[in-house]
Amino acid sequence: MSNRIIIAIDGTSSTGKSTLAKRISKKLNYIYIDSGAMYRALTFYAIKKKYISTSHFDKFKLINDIPNISIDFRNNPENNNFEVHLNGVPYEINIRSLEVSNLVSEIATIDELRKQMVNVQHFLGNSKGVIMDGRDIGTVVFPNAELKFFLEATTELRAKRRFDELFLVDRNITYDQVLDNIKLRDNQDTNRKHSPLKKANDAILINTDNLTLDELELQLFSYINPLILKNL
Ligand code: DC
């Protein structure tokens, strides 16, 4: 029996999901898929095509354009990470901007787009040995995942973490802008009609407020190790 499993990590933004998932994937030699990067890449595309801005959103133009959009993940040999590609081009830096962050939750409400993204996610999870983070991985994408985590942390702490990251690349950004963005996305991601953010019944709830990344990693491995050994 294969010992490779699917690990789903869901939760609100900046709870440490992607940092932890990346660390764990390296230790297990698993593929890490950042599903949020897919919605960010779609948003970047929609901005470039002028389908969306802060003042308008032409949802149907974007939906009609779906056949022309290809999202996949390719290994970056420099850091050995799987990075999102939009129509064959990597946009890892561009998709992290505040402009994209402010519009991505709107894009992520569209069911037609979500269905396409879930197809890609299923394909990537086919061979197991995958750790995927997002909002609906344990509930919709891989409801049968062998292990599911749901990470939470207070809004202010998440905003502080995100601000510290963004400030390194954008000195004009303010803490309040980041806090507002996190509140906006929490609200949209939790209350949307299709695949809203919610803890799967069988997900393990982890509060990341007072724990270091090392402590969190240990905690997650205390659930992962027995499962992997059991499946050997
Ligand atoms: O993980 P992130 O913050 O980079 O995700 C960006 C946005 O994408 C998030 O606000 C909601 C959306 N998203 C989603 O709807 N479903 C996922 N599985 C992952 C992200």
PDB file of C-alpha atoms and ligand atoms in Angstrom:
ATOM      1  CA  MET A   1       0.000   0.000   0.000  1.00  0.00           C
ATOM      2  CA  SER A   2       1.284   3.463  -0.853  1.00  0.00           C
ATOM      3  CA  ASN A   3       2.186   5.615   2.125  1.00  0.00           C
ATOM      4  CA  ARG A   4       1.542   8.815   0.215  1.00  0.00           C
ATOM      5  CA  ILE A   5      -1.488  10.748   1.336  1.00  0.00           C
ATOM      6  CA  ILE A   6      -3.315  14.002   0.587  1.00  0.00           C
ATOM      7  CA  ILE A   7      -3.024  16.707   3.231  1.00  0.00           C
ATOM      8  CA  ALA A   8      -5.506  19.596   3.065  1.00  0.00           C
ATOM      9  CA  ILE A   9      -4.825  22.843   4.924  1.00  0.00           C
ATOM     10  CA  ASP A  10      -7.595  25.430   4.965  1.00  0.00           C
ATOM     11  CA  GLY A  11      -8.125  28.652   6.859  1.00  0.00           C
ATOM     12  CA  THR A  12      -8.285  32.397   6.528  1.00  0.00           C
ATOM     13  CA  SER A  13      -5.433  34.367   4.959  1.00  0.00           C
ATOM     14  CA  SER A  14      -2.105  34.760   6.734  1.00  0.00           C
ATOM     15  CA  THR A  15      -2.636  32.050   9.299  1.00  0.00           C
ATOM     16  CA  GLY A  16       0.666  30.500   8.196  1.00  0.00           C
ATOM     17  CA  LYS A  17      -0.897  27.866   5.914  1.00  0.00           C
ATOM     18  CA  SER A  18       1.457  28.257   2.983  1.00  0.00           C
ATOM     19  CA  THR A  19       4.648  28.595   5.025  1.00  0.00           C
ATOM     20  CA  LEU A  20       3.818  25.449   6.963  1.00  0.00           C
ATOM     21  CA  ALA A  21       2.635  23.542   3.899  1.00  0.00           C
ATOM     22  CA  LYS A  22       5.853  24.422   2.079  1.00  0.00           C
ATOM     23  CA  ARG A  23       8.041  23.290   4.992  1.00  0.00           C
ATOM     24  CA  ILE A  24       6.144  20.034   5.406  1.00  0.00           C
ATOM     25  CA  SER A  25       6.168  19.274   1.684  1.00  0.00           C
ATOM     26  CA  LYS A  26       9.959  19.549   1.615  1.00  0.00           C
ATOM     27  CA  LYS A  27      10.354  17.204   4.587  1.00  0.00           C
ATOM     28  CA  LEU A  28       7.948  14.626   3.132  1.00  0.00           C
ATOM     29  CA  ASN A  29       9.113  15.125  -0.432  1.00  0.00           C
ATOM     30  CA  TYR A  30       5.527  15.968  -1.358  1.00  0.00           C
ATOM     31  CA  ILE A  31       4.258  18.429  -3.941  1.00  0.00           C
ATOM     32  CA  TYR A  32       2.950  21.645  -2.389  1.00  0.00           C
ATOM     33  CA  ILE A  33       0.094  23.348  -4.225  1.00  0.00           C
ATOM     34  CA  ASP A  34      -0.918  26.875  -3.247  1.00  0.00           C
ATOM     35  CA  SER A  35      -4.494  26.915  -4.557  1.00  0.00           C
ATOM     36  CA  GLY A  36      -4.858  30.600  -3.674  1.00  0.00           C
ATOM     37  CA  ALA A  37      -2.157  31.347  -6.245  1.00  0.00           C
ATOM     38  CA  MET A  38      -4.508  30.013  -8.935  1.00  0.00           C
ATOM     39  CA  TYR A  39      -7.245  32.505  -8.011  1.00  0.00           C
ATOM     40  CA  ARG A  40      -4.609  35.223  -7.787  1.00  0.00           C
ATOM     41  CA  ALA A  41      -3.326  34.359 -11.282  1.00  0.00           C
ATOM     42  CA  LEU A  42      -6.886  34.543 -12.633  1.00  0.00           C
ATOM     43  CA  THR A  43      -7.274  37.927 -10.962  1.00  0.00           C
ATOM     44  CA  PHE A  44      -4.014  39.176 -12.445  1.00  0.00           C
ATOM     45  CA  TYR A  45      -5.274  38.083 -15.868  1.00  0.00           C
ATOM     46  CA  ALA A  46      -8.645  39.817 -15.363  1.00  0.00           C
ATOM     47  CA  ILE A  47      -6.912  43.055 -14.311  1.00  0.00           C
ATOM     48  CA  LYS A  48      -4.603  42.983 -17.341  1.00  0.00           C
ATOM     49  CA  LYS A  49      -7.579  42.390 -19.642  1.00  0.00           C
ATOM     50  CA  LYS A  50      -9.452  45.224 -17.875  1.00  0.00           C
ATOM     51  CA  TYR A  51     -12.324  42.933 -16.937  1.00  0.00           C
ATOM     52  CA  ILE A  52     -12.047  44.010 -13.308  1.00  0.00           C
ATOM     53  CA  SER A  53     -10.972  47.097 -11.366  1.00  0.00           C
ATOM     54  CA  THR A  54     -12.008  48.695  -8.089  1.00  0.00           C
ATOM     55  CA  SER A  55     -14.919  50.358  -9.888  1.00  0.00           C
ATOM     56  CA  HIS A  56     -16.206  47.688 -12.291  1.00  0.00           C
ATOM     57  CA  PHE A  57     -16.318  43.973 -12.939  1.00  0.00           C
ATOM     58  CA  ASP A  58     -17.351  42.472 -16.267  1.00  0.00           C
ATOM     59  CA  LYS A  59     -17.856  38.960 -14.998  1.00  0.00           C
ATOM     60  CA  PHE A  60     -19.274  37.612 -18.261  1.00  0.00           C
ATOM     61  CA  LYS A  61     -16.307  38.734 -20.351  1.00  0.00           C
ATOM     62  CA  LEU A  62     -14.065  36.837 -17.966  1.00  0.00           C
ATOM     63  CA  ILE A  63     -16.292  33.753 -18.047  1.00  0.00           C
ATOM     64  CA  ASN A  64     -16.338  33.818 -21.871  1.00  0.00           C
ATOM     65  CA  ASP A  65     -12.554  34.018 -21.857  1.00  0.00           C
ATOM     66  CA  ILE A  66     -12.092  30.860 -19.751  1.00  0.00           C
ATOM     67  CA  PRO A  67     -11.099  28.693 -22.767  1.00  0.00           C
ATOM     68  CA  ASN A  68      -8.125  31.033 -23.326  1.00  0.00           C
ATOM     69  CA  ILE A  69      -6.825  30.791 -19.764  1.00  0.00           C
ATOM     70  CA  SER A  70      -4.516  28.015 -18.711  1.00  0.00           C
ATOM     71  CA  ILE A  71      -3.313  27.723 -15.137  1.00  0.00           C
ATOM     72  CA  ASP A  72      -0.776  25.130 -14.119  1.00  0.00           C
ATOM     73  CA  PHE A  73       2.125  24.570 -11.748  1.00  0.00           C
ATOM     74  CA  ARG A  74       5.737  24.041 -12.747  1.00  0.00           C
ATOM     75  CA  ASN A  75       8.799  23.367 -10.703  1.00  0.00           C
ATOM     76  CA  ASN A  76      11.144  26.307 -10.177  1.00  0.00           C
ATOM     77  CA  PRO A  77      14.591  24.661 -10.101  1.00  0.00           C
ATOM     78  CA  GLU A  78      16.004  27.639  -8.163  1.00  0.00           C
ATOM     79  CA  ASN A  79      13.958  26.911  -5.033  1.00  0.00           C
ATOM     80  CA  ASN A  80      12.399  23.558  -5.923  1.00  0.00           C
ATOM     81  CA  ASN A  81       8.891  24.992  -5.412  1.00  0.00           C
ATOM     82  CA  PHE A  82       5.920  24.337  -7.646  1.00  0.00           C
ATOM     83  CA  GLU A  83       4.900  27.781  -8.882  1.00  0.00           C
ATOM     84  CA  VAL A  84       1.747  28.902 -10.619  1.00  0.00           C
ATOM     85  CA  HIS A  85       1.945  29.669 -14.340  1.00  0.00           C
ATOM     86  CA  LEU A  86      -0.632  31.612 -16.301  1.00  0.00           C
ATOM     87  CA  ASN A  87      -0.646  30.647 -19.978  1.00  0.00           C
ATOM     88  CA  GLY A  88       2.840  29.252 -19.513  1.00  0.00           C
ATOM     89  CA  VAL A  89       4.345  32.326 -17.795  1.00  0.00           C
ATOM     90  CA  PRO A  90       5.296  32.510 -14.066  1.00  0.00           C
ATOM     91  CA  TYR A  91       3.806  35.487 -12.224  1.00  0.00           C
ATOM     92  CA  GLU A  92       4.734  34.607  -8.650  1.00  0.00           C
ATOM     93  CA  ILE A  93       5.667  38.211  -7.722  1.00  0.00           C
ATOM     94  CA  ASN A  94       2.847  40.018  -9.593  1.00  0.00           C
ATOM     95  CA  ILE A  95       0.068  37.944  -8.014  1.00  0.00           C
ATOM     96  CA  ARG A  96       1.062  38.979  -4.479  1.00  0.00           C
ATOM     97  CA  SER A  97       0.352  42.709  -4.969  1.00  0.00           C
ATOM     98  CA  LEU A  98      -2.258  44.526  -2.881  1.00  0.00           C
ATOM     99  CA  GLU A  99      -4.147  45.311  -6.104  1.00  0.00           C
ATOM    100  CA  VAL A 100      -4.586  41.578  -6.763  1.00  0.00           C
ATOM    101  CA  SER A 101      -5.321  40.878  -3.063  1.00  0.00           C
ATOM    102  CA  ASN A 102      -8.104  43.468  -3.072  1.00  0.00           C
ATOM    103  CA  LEU A 103      -9.880  41.901  -6.075  1.00  0.00           C
ATOM    104  CA  VAL A 104      -9.155  38.192  -5.737  1.00  0.00           C
ATOM    105  CA  SER A 105     -12.057  37.314  -3.432  1.00  0.00           C
ATOM    106  CA  GLU A 106     -14.488  38.782  -5.976  1.00  0.00           C
ATOM    107  CA  ILE A 107     -12.980  36.623  -8.702  1.00  0.00           C
ATOM    108  CA  ALA A 108     -13.123  33.590  -6.407  1.00  0.00           C
ATOM    109  CA  THR A 109     -16.920  33.879  -6.122  1.00  0.00           C
ATOM    110  CA  ILE A 110     -17.422  32.778  -9.747  1.00  0.00           C
ATOM    111  CA  ASP A 111     -18.550  29.179  -9.880  1.00  0.00           C
ATOM    112  CA  GLU A 112     -17.519  28.639 -13.517  1.00  0.00           C
ATOM    113  CA  LEU A 113     -13.940  29.585 -12.658  1.00  0.00           C
ATOM    114  CA  ARG A 114     -13.910  27.522  -9.473  1.00  0.00           C
ATOM    115  CA  LYS A 115     -14.962  24.415 -11.408  1.00  0.00           C
ATOM    116  CA  GLN A 116     -11.983  24.838 -13.753  1.00  0.00           C
ATOM    117  CA  MET A 117      -9.614  25.333 -10.845  1.00  0.00           C
ATOM    118  CA  VAL A 118     -10.955  22.278  -9.031  1.00  0.00           C
ATOM    119  CA  ASN A 119     -10.348  20.183 -12.193  1.00  0.00           C
ATOM    120  CA  VAL A 120      -6.696  21.243 -12.150  1.00  0.00           C
ATOM    121  CA  GLN A 121      -6.483  20.593  -8.390  1.00  0.00           C
ATOM    122  CA  HIS A 122      -7.928  17.078  -8.812  1.00  0.00           C
ATOM    123  CA  PHE A 123      -5.428  16.343 -11.552  1.00  0.00           C
ATOM    124  CA  LEU A 124      -2.573  17.494  -9.307  1.00  0.00           C
ATOM    125  CA  GLY A 125      -3.803  15.383  -6.395  1.00  0.00           C
ATOM    126  CA  ASN A 126      -4.245  12.262  -8.520  1.00  0.00           C
ATOM    127  CA  SER A 127      -0.970  10.662  -7.621  1.00  0.00           C
ATOM    128  CA  LYS A 128      -1.223  11.515  -3.873  1.00  0.00           C
ATOM    129  CA  GLY A 129       1.839  12.833  -2.070  1.00  0.00           C
ATOM    130  CA  VAL A 130       0.276  16.285  -2.195  1.00  0.00           C
ATOM    131  CA  ILE A 131      -0.198  19.002   0.366  1.00  0.00           C
ATOM    132  CA  MET A 132      -2.618  21.685  -0.786  1.00  0.00           C
ATOM    133  CA  ASP A 133      -3.717  24.820   1.031  1.00  0.00           C
ATOM    134  CA  GLY A 134      -6.686  27.081   0.407  1.00  0.00           C
ATOM    135  CA  ARG A 135     -10.241  27.687   1.555  1.00  0.00           C
ATOM    136  CA  ASP A 136     -12.215  24.702   0.256  1.00  0.00           C
ATOM    137  CA  ILE A 137      -9.634  21.931   0.004  1.00  0.00           C
ATOM    138  CA  GLY A 138     -10.975  19.799   2.850  1.00  0.00           C
ATOM    139  CA  THR A 139     -14.639  20.526   2.100  1.00  0.00           C
ATOM    140  CA  VAL A 140     -14.929  20.559  -1.704  1.00  0.00           C
ATOM    141  CA  VAL A 141     -11.694  19.706  -3.504  1.00  0.00           C
ATOM    142  CA  PHE A 142     -10.558  16.676  -1.482  1.00  0.00           C
ATOM    143  CA  PRO A 143     -13.372  15.791   0.919  1.00  0.00           C
ATOM    144  CA  ASN A 144     -11.724  12.349   1.285  1.00  0.00           C
ATOM    145  CA  ALA A 145      -8.248  13.690   2.057  1.00  0.00           C
ATOM    146  CA  GLU A 146      -6.540  11.480   4.632  1.00  0.00           C
ATOM    147  CA  LEU A 147      -5.669  14.499   6.767  1.00  0.00           C
ATOM    148  CA  LYS A 148      -7.245  17.923   7.060  1.00  0.00           C
ATOM    149  CA  PHE A 149      -6.145  20.928   9.062  1.00  0.00           C
ATOM    150  CA  PHE A 150      -8.012  24.175   9.628  1.00  0.00           C
ATOM    151  CA  LEU A 151      -5.794  27.043  10.777  1.00  0.00           C
ATOM    152  CA  GLU A 152      -7.051  30.120  12.594  1.00  0.00           C
ATOM    153  CA  ALA A 153      -5.490  33.220  14.185  1.00  0.00           C
ATOM    154  CA  THR A 154      -6.716  36.619  15.309  1.00  0.00           C
ATOM    155  CA  THR A 155      -7.298  39.196  12.581  1.00  0.00           C
ATOM    156  CA  GLU A 156      -4.777  41.712  13.961  1.00  0.00           C
ATOM    157  CA  LEU A 157      -2.008  39.156  14.203  1.00  0.00           C
ATOM    158  CA  ARG A 158      -2.656  37.980  10.658  1.00  0.00           C
ATOM    159  CA  ALA A 159      -2.579  41.559   9.408  1.00  0.00           C
ATOM    160  CA  LYS A 160       0.716  42.156  11.200  1.00  0.00           C
ATOM    161  CA  ARG A 161       2.268  39.023   9.661  1.00  0.00           C
ATOM    162  CA  ARG A 162       1.066  39.971   6.190  1.00  0.00           C
ATOM    163  CA  PHE A 163       2.160  43.587   6.592  1.00  0.00           C
ATOM    164  CA  ASP A 164       5.681  42.497   7.606  1.00  0.00           C
ATOM    165  CA  GLU A 165       5.923  40.357   4.451  1.00  0.00           C
ATOM    166  CA  LEU A 166       4.538  42.974   2.084  1.00  0.00           C
ATOM    167  CA  PHE A 167       6.532  45.843   3.554  1.00  0.00           C
ATOM    168  CA  LEU A 168       9.728  44.092   2.456  1.00  0.00           C
ATOM    169  CA  VAL A 169       8.713  44.570  -1.183  1.00  0.00           C
ATOM    170  CA  ASP A 170       6.537  47.686  -0.945  1.00  0.00           C
ATOM    171  CA  ARG A 171       7.625  50.461   1.440  1.00  0.00           C
ATOM    172  CA  ASN A 172       4.449  52.479   0.740  1.00  0.00           C
ATOM    173  CA  ILE A 173       2.095  49.910   2.163  1.00  0.00           C
ATOM    174  CA  THR A 174       0.448  50.598   5.530  1.00  0.00           C
ATOM    175  CA  TYR A 175      -0.733  48.250   8.263  1.00  0.00           C
ATOM    176  CA  ASP A 176      -4.278  49.647   7.975  1.00  0.00           C
ATOM    177  CA  GLN A 177      -4.443  48.856   4.253  1.00  0.00           C
ATOM    178  CA  VAL A 178      -3.445  45.281   4.964  1.00  0.00           C
ATOM    179  CA  LEU A 179      -5.897  44.984   7.880  1.00  0.00           C
ATOM    180  CA  ASP A 180      -8.744  46.276   5.700  1.00  0.00           C
ATOM    181  CA  ASN A 181      -7.856  43.818   2.961  1.00  0.00           C
ATOM    182  CA  ILE A 182      -7.837  40.888   5.376  1.00  0.00           C
ATOM    183  CA  LYS A 183     -11.231  41.875   6.803  1.00  0.00           C
ATOM    184  CA  LEU A 184     -12.679  42.294   3.311  1.00  0.00           C
ATOM    185  CA  ARG A 185     -11.420  38.896   2.149  1.00  0.00           C
ATOM    186  CA  ASP A 186     -12.509  37.106   5.351  1.00  0.00           C
ATOM    187  CA  ASN A 187     -15.991  38.443   4.803  1.00  0.00           C
ATOM    188  CA  GLN A 188     -16.155  37.592   1.083  1.00  0.00           C
ATOM    189  CA  ASP A 189     -14.495  34.173   1.409  1.00  0.00           C
ATOM    190  CA  THR A 190     -16.743  33.106   4.282  1.00  0.00           C
ATOM    191  CA  ASN A 191     -20.039  34.400   2.936  1.00  0.00           C
ATOM    192  CA  ARG A 192     -19.865  33.576  -0.762  1.00  0.00           C
ATOM    193  CA  LYS A 193     -22.412  31.167  -2.229  1.00  0.00           C
ATOM    194  CA  HIS A 194     -20.049  28.627  -3.830  1.00  0.00           C
ATOM    195  CA  SER A 195     -17.474  26.734  -1.758  1.00  0.00           C
ATOM    196  CA  PRO A 196     -17.308  29.224   1.123  1.00  0.00           C
ATOM    197  CA  LEU A 197     -14.484  29.016   3.625  1.00  0.00           C
ATOM    198  CA  LYS A 198     -15.554  26.653   6.349  1.00  0.00           C
ATOM    199  CA  LYS A 199     -13.939  24.038   8.540  1.00  0.00           C
ATOM    200  CA  ALA A 200     -14.618  20.481   7.375  1.00  0.00           C
ATOM    201  CA  ASN A 201     -16.204  18.436  10.166  1.00  0.00           C
ATOM    202  CA  ASP A 202     -13.225  16.091  10.251  1.00  0.00           C
ATOM    203  CA  ALA A 203     -10.547  18.824  10.047  1.00  0.00           C
ATOM    204  CA  ILE A 204      -8.181  19.368  12.966  1.00  0.00           C
ATOM    205  CA  LEU A 205      -8.468  22.916  14.274  1.00  0.00           C
ATOM    206  CA  ILE A 206      -5.148  24.621  15.019  1.00  0.00           C
ATOM    207  CA  ASN A 207      -4.846  28.092  16.523  1.00  0.00           C
ATOM    208  CA  THR A 208      -1.568  29.629  15.358  1.00  0.00           C
ATOM    209  CA  ASP A 209      -1.615  32.757  17.548  1.00  0.00           C
ATOM    210  CA  ASN A 210       0.930  31.868  20.193  1.00  0.00           C
ATOM    211  CA  LEU A 211       3.034  29.266  18.442  1.00  0.00           C
ATOM    212  CA  THR A 212       6.232  29.595  16.460  1.00  0.00           C
ATOM    213  CA  LEU A 213       6.498  27.987  13.030  1.00  0.00           C
ATOM    214  CA  ASP A 214       8.724  25.270  14.517  1.00  0.00           C
ATOM    215  CA  GLU A 215       6.137  24.507  17.184  1.00  0.00           C
ATOM    216  CA  LEU A 216       3.347  24.449  14.629  1.00  0.00           C
ATOM    217  CA  GLU A 217       5.301  22.174  12.350  1.00  0.00           C
ATOM    218  CA  LEU A 218       5.863  19.750  15.231  1.00  0.00           C
ATOM    219  CA  GLN A 219       2.173  19.843  16.044  1.00  0.00           C
ATOM    220  CA  LEU A 220       1.169  19.066  12.460  1.00  0.00           C
ATOM    221  CA  PHE A 221       3.727  16.268  12.220  1.00  0.00           C
ATOM    222  CA  SER A 222       2.269  14.698  15.356  1.00  0.00           C
ATOM    223  CA  TYR A 223      -0.842  14.031  13.227  1.00  0.00           C
ATOM    224  CA  ILE A 224       0.970  13.301   9.958  1.00  0.00           C
ATOM    225  CA  ASN A 225       3.547  10.763  11.174  1.00  0.00           C
ATOM    226  CA  PRO A 226       1.185   8.119  12.552  1.00  0.00           C
ATOM    227  CA  LEU A 227      -0.853   8.214   9.335  1.00  0.00           C
ATOM    228  CA  ILE A 228       2.137   7.850   7.097  1.00  0.00           C
ATOM    229  CA  LEU A 229       3.533   4.993   9.194  1.00  0.00           C
ATOM    230  CA  LYS A 230       0.144   3.300   9.268  1.00  0.00           C
ATOM    231  CA  ASN A 231      -0.044   3.366   5.470  1.00  0.00           C
ATOM    232  CA  LEU A 232       3.445   1.919   4.950  1.00  0.00           C
TER     233      LEU A 232
HETATM  234  O1   DC B   1      -4.470  31.853   0.011  1.00  0.00           O
HETATM  235  P1   DC B   1      -4.559  33.279  -0.567  1.00  0.00           P
HETATM  236  O2   DC B   1      -4.789  34.317   0.462  1.00  0.00           O
HETATM  237  O3   DC B   1      -3.415  33.574  -1.470  1.00  0.00           O
HETATM  238  O4   DC B   1      -5.870  33.211  -1.485  1.00  0.00           O
HETATM  239  C1   DC B   1      -6.302  34.309  -2.238  1.00  0.00           C
HETATM  240  C2   DC B   1      -7.796  34.294  -2.381  1.00  0.00           C
HETATM  241  O5   DC B   1      -8.201  33.205  -3.212  1.00  0.00           O
HETATM  242  C3   DC B   1      -8.593  34.140  -1.091  1.00  0.00           C
HETATM  243  O6   DC B   1      -8.936  35.390  -0.543  1.00  0.00           O
HETATM  244  C4   DC B   1      -9.805  33.370  -1.506  1.00  0.00           C
HETATM  245  C5   DC B   1      -9.419  32.665  -2.766  1.00  0.00           C
HETATM  246  N1   DC B   1      -9.264  31.221  -2.592  1.00  0.00           N
HETATM  247  C6   DC B   1     -10.377  30.447  -2.737  1.00  0.00           C
HETATM  248  O7   DC B   1     -11.479  30.961  -2.923  1.00  0.00           O
HETATM  249  N2   DC B   1     -10.266  29.089  -2.676  1.00  0.00           N
HETATM  250  C7   DC B   1      -9.096  28.505  -2.459  1.00  0.00           C
HETATM  251  N3   DC B   1      -9.017  27.169  -2.414  1.00  0.00           N
HETATM  252  C8   DC B   1      -7.945  29.296  -2.275  1.00  0.00           C
HETATM  253  C9   DC B   1      -8.061  30.666  -2.328  1.00  0.00           C
END
